Tab-separated table of C-alpha atoms in Angstrom:
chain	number	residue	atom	x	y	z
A	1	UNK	CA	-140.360	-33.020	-29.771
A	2	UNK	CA	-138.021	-30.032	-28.240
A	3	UNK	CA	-134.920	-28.813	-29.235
A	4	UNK	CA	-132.709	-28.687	-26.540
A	5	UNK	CA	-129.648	-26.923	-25.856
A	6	UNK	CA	-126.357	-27.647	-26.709
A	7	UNK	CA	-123.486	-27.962	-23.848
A	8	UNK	CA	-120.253	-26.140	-25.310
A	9	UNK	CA	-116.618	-27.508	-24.571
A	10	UNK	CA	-115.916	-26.648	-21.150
A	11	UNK	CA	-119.105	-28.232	-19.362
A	12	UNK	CA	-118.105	-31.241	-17.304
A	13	UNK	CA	-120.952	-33.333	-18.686
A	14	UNK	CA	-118.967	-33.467	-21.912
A	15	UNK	CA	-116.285	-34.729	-20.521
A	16	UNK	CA	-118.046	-38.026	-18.564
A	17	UNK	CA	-118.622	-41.513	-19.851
A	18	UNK	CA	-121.676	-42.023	-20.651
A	19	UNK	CA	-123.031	-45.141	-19.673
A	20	UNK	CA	-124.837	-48.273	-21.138
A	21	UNK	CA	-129.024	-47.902	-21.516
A	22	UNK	CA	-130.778	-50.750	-20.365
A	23	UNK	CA	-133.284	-52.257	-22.652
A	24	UNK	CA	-136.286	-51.469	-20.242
A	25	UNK	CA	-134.627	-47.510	-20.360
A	26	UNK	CA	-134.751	-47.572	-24.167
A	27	UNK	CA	-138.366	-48.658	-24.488
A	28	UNK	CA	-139.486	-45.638	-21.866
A	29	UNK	CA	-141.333	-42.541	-22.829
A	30	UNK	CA	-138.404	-40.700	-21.044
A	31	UNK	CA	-135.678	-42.161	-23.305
A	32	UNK	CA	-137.400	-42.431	-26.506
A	33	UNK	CA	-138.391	-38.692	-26.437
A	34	UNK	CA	-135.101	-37.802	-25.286
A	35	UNK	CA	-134.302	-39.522	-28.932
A	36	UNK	CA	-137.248	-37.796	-30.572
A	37	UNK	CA	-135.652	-34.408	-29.291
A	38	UNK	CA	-131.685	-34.904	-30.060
A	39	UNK	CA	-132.946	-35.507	-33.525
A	40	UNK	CA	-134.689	-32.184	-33.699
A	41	UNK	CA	-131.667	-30.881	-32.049
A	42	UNK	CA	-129.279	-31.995	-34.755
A	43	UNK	CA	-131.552	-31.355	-37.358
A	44	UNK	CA	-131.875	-27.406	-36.250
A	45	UNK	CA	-128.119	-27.056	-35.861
A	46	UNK	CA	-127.494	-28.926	-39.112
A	47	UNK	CA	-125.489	-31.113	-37.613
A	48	UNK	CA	-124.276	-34.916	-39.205
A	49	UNK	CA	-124.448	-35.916	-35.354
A	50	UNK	CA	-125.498	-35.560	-31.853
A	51	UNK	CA	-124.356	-37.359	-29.137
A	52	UNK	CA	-126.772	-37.486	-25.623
A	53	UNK	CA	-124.117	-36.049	-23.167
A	54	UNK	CA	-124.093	-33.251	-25.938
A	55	UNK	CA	-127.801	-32.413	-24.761
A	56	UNK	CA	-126.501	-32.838	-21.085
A	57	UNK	CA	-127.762	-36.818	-20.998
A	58	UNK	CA	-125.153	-39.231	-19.550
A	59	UNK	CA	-126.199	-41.969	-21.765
A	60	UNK	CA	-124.998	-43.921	-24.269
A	61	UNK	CA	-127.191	-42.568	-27.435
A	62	UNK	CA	-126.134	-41.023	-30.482
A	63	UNK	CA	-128.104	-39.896	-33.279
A	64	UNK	CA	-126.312	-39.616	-36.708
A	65	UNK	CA	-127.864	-38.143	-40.406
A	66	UNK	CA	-126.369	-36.364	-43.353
A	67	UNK	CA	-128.614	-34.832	-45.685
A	68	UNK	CA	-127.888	-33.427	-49.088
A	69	UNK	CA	-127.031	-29.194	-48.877
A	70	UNK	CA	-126.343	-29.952	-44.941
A	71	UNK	CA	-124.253	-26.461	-44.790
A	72	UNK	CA	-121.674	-27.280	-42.406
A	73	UNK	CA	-120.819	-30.657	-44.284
A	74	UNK	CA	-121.721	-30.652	-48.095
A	75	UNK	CA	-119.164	-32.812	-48.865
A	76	UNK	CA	-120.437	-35.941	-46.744
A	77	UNK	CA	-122.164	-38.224	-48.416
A	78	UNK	CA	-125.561	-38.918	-47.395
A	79	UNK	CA	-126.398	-41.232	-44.182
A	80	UNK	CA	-130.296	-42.127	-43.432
A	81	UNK	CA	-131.158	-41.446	-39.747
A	82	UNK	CA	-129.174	-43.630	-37.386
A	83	UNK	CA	-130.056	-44.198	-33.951
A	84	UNK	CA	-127.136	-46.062	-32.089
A	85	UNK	CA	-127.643	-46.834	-28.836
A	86	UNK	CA	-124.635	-48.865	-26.519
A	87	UNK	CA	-122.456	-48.523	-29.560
A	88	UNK	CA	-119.013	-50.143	-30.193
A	89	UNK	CA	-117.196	-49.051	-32.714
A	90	UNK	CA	-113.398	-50.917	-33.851
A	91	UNK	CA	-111.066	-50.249	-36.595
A	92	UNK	CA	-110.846	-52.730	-39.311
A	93	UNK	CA	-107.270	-52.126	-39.751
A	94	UNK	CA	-104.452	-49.514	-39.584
A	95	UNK	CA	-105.452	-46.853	-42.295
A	96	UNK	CA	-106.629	-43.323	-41.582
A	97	UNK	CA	-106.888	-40.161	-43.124
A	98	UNK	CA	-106.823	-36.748	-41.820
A	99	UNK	CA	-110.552	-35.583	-41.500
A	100	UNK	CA	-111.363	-31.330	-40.541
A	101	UNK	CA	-113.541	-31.737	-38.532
A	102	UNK	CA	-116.037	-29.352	-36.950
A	103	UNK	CA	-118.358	-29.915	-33.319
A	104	UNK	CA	-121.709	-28.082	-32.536
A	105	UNK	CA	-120.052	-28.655	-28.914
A	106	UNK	CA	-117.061	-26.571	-29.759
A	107	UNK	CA	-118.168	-23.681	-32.317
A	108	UNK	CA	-116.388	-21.643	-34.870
A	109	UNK	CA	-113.777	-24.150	-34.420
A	110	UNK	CA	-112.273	-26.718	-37.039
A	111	UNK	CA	-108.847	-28.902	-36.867
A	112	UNK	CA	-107.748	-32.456	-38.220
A	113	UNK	CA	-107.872	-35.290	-36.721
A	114	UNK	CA	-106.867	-38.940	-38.088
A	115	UNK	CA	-110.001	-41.355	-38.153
A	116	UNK	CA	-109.951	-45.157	-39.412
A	117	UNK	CA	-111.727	-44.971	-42.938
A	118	UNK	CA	-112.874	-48.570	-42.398
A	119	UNK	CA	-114.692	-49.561	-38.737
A	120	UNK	CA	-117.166	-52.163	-37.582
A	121	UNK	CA	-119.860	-50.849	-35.383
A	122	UNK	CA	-122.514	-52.441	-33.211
A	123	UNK	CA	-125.471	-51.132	-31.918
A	124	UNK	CA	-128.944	-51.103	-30.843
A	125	UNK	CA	-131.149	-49.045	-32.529
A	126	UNK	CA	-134.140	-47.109	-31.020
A	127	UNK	CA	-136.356	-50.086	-30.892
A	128	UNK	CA	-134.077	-52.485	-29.408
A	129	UNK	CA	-132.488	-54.197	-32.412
A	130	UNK	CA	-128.982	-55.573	-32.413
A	131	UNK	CA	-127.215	-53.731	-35.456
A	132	UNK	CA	-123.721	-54.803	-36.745
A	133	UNK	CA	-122.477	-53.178	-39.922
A	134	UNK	CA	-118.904	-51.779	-42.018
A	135	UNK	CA	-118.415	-48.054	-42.114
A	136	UNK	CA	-116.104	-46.734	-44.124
A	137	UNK	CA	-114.604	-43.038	-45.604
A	138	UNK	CA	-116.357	-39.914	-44.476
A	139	UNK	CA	-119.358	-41.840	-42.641
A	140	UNK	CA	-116.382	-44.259	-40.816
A	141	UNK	CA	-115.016	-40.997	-39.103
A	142	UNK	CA	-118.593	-39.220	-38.721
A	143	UNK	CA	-119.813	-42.308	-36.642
A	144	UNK	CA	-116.027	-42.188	-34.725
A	145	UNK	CA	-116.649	-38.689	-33.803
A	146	UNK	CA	-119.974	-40.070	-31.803
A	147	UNK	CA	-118.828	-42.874	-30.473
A	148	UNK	CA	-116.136	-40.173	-29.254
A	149	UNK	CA	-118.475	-38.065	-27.603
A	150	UNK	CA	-120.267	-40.712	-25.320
A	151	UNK	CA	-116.646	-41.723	-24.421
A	152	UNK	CA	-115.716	-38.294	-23.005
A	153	UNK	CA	-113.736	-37.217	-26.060
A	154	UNK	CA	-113.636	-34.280	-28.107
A	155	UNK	CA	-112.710	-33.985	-31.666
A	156	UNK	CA	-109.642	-31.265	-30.065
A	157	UNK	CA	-108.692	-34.064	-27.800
A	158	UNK	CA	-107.686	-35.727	-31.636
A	159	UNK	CA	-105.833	-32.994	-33.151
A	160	UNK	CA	-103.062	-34.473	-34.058
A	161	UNK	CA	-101.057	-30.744	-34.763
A	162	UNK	CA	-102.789	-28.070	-33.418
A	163	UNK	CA	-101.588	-25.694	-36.080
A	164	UNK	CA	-104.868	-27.089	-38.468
A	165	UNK	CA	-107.152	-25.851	-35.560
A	166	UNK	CA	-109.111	-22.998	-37.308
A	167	UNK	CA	-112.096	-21.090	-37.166
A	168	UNK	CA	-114.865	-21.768	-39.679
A	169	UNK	CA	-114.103	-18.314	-41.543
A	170	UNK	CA	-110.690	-18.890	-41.539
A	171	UNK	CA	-111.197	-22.458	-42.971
A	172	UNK	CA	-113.568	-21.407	-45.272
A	173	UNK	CA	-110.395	-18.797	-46.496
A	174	UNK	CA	-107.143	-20.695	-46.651
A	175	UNK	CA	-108.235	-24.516	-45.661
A	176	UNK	CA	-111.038	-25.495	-47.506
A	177	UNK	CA	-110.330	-26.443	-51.343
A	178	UNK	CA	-107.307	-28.640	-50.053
A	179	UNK	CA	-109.393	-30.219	-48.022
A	180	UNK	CA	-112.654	-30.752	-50.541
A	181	UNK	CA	-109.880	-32.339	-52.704
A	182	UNK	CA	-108.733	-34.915	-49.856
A	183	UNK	CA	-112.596	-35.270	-48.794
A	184	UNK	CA	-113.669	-36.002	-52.591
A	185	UNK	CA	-110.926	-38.397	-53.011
A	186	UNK	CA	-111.960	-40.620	-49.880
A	187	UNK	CA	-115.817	-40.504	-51.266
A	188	UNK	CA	-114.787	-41.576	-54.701
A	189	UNK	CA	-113.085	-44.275	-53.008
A	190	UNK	CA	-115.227	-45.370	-50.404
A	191	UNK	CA	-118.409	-43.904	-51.929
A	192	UNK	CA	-119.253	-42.456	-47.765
């Protein structure tokens, strides 16, 4: 395993669809270390996700874990390793919350953006197998952001105002306790 760098907002690669892996891809040395290594990645850059266009791969692989003390997102509740691969993600119905969220693609830089608190998502997971589960609260928008990613999307692409866009200092200053209380409110509720 490698860490590999991290393309920052502004790369073109970032801004492509990634596309669909076939099966005979995901079972390839190639692919699977290209997993092995955007899981060091995130891990290094404490980040709840990585996305494989992130790493400058234009395929449809996302890696997703939140462990407890993660320092850019203590208040997430925990999520085991996920490896989705050709995921699909749709909202369960109309009711979102306003998430701050933060990018390792765009750094030092935080804003809001509305995310469905309650999603179905199917994938395949590193080895192949079909996955199809409910999502909901902090986790529901974590996986969004992902799915996000491989779709050409950034989380600034979401803002719905611009005025919450903030740096991570700044947030940390003025932004942060109103938003723990929000945050702790959806956990309580979803328990994610």
């Amino acid at each position: 395993m490698s860490r590999r760098e991290i393309l920052e907002i502004g790369h073109p690669v970032l801004r492509e669809r990634a596309r669909e892996v076939t099966r005979d891809e995901l079972r390839s040395d190639r692919v699977q270390r290209l997993i092995d290594d955007m899981i060091e990645t995130m891990r290094a850059a404490h980040g709840a996700g990585l996305a494989a266009n992130q790493v400058g791969a234009t395929l449809r692989i996302a890696v997703v874990e939140v462990t407890e003390g993660n320092p850019r997102y203590p208040y997430k509740a925990p999520i085991p390793l996920t490896v989705i691969v050709n995921p699909a993600i749709e909202p369960l119905d109309d009711e979102t919350a306003r998430i701050n969220e933060g990018c390792l693609s765009v750094p030092n830089l935080r804003g809001e953006v509305p995310r469905h608190l309650r999603v179905s998502l199917r994938y395949f997971d590193r080895q192949g197998v079909e996955h199809e589960e409910l999502r909901s609260g902090l986790t529901a928008g974590t996986f969004q952001h992902e799915v996000d990613h491989l779709d050409g999307t950034l989380f600034v692409d979401r803002v719905a105002d611009p005025r919450t866009l903030a740096t991570w200092a700044e947030f940390e200053r003025f932004h942060r306790e109103a938003f723990l209380a929000r945050a702790a409110g959806i956990v309580q509720r979803f328990g994610s």
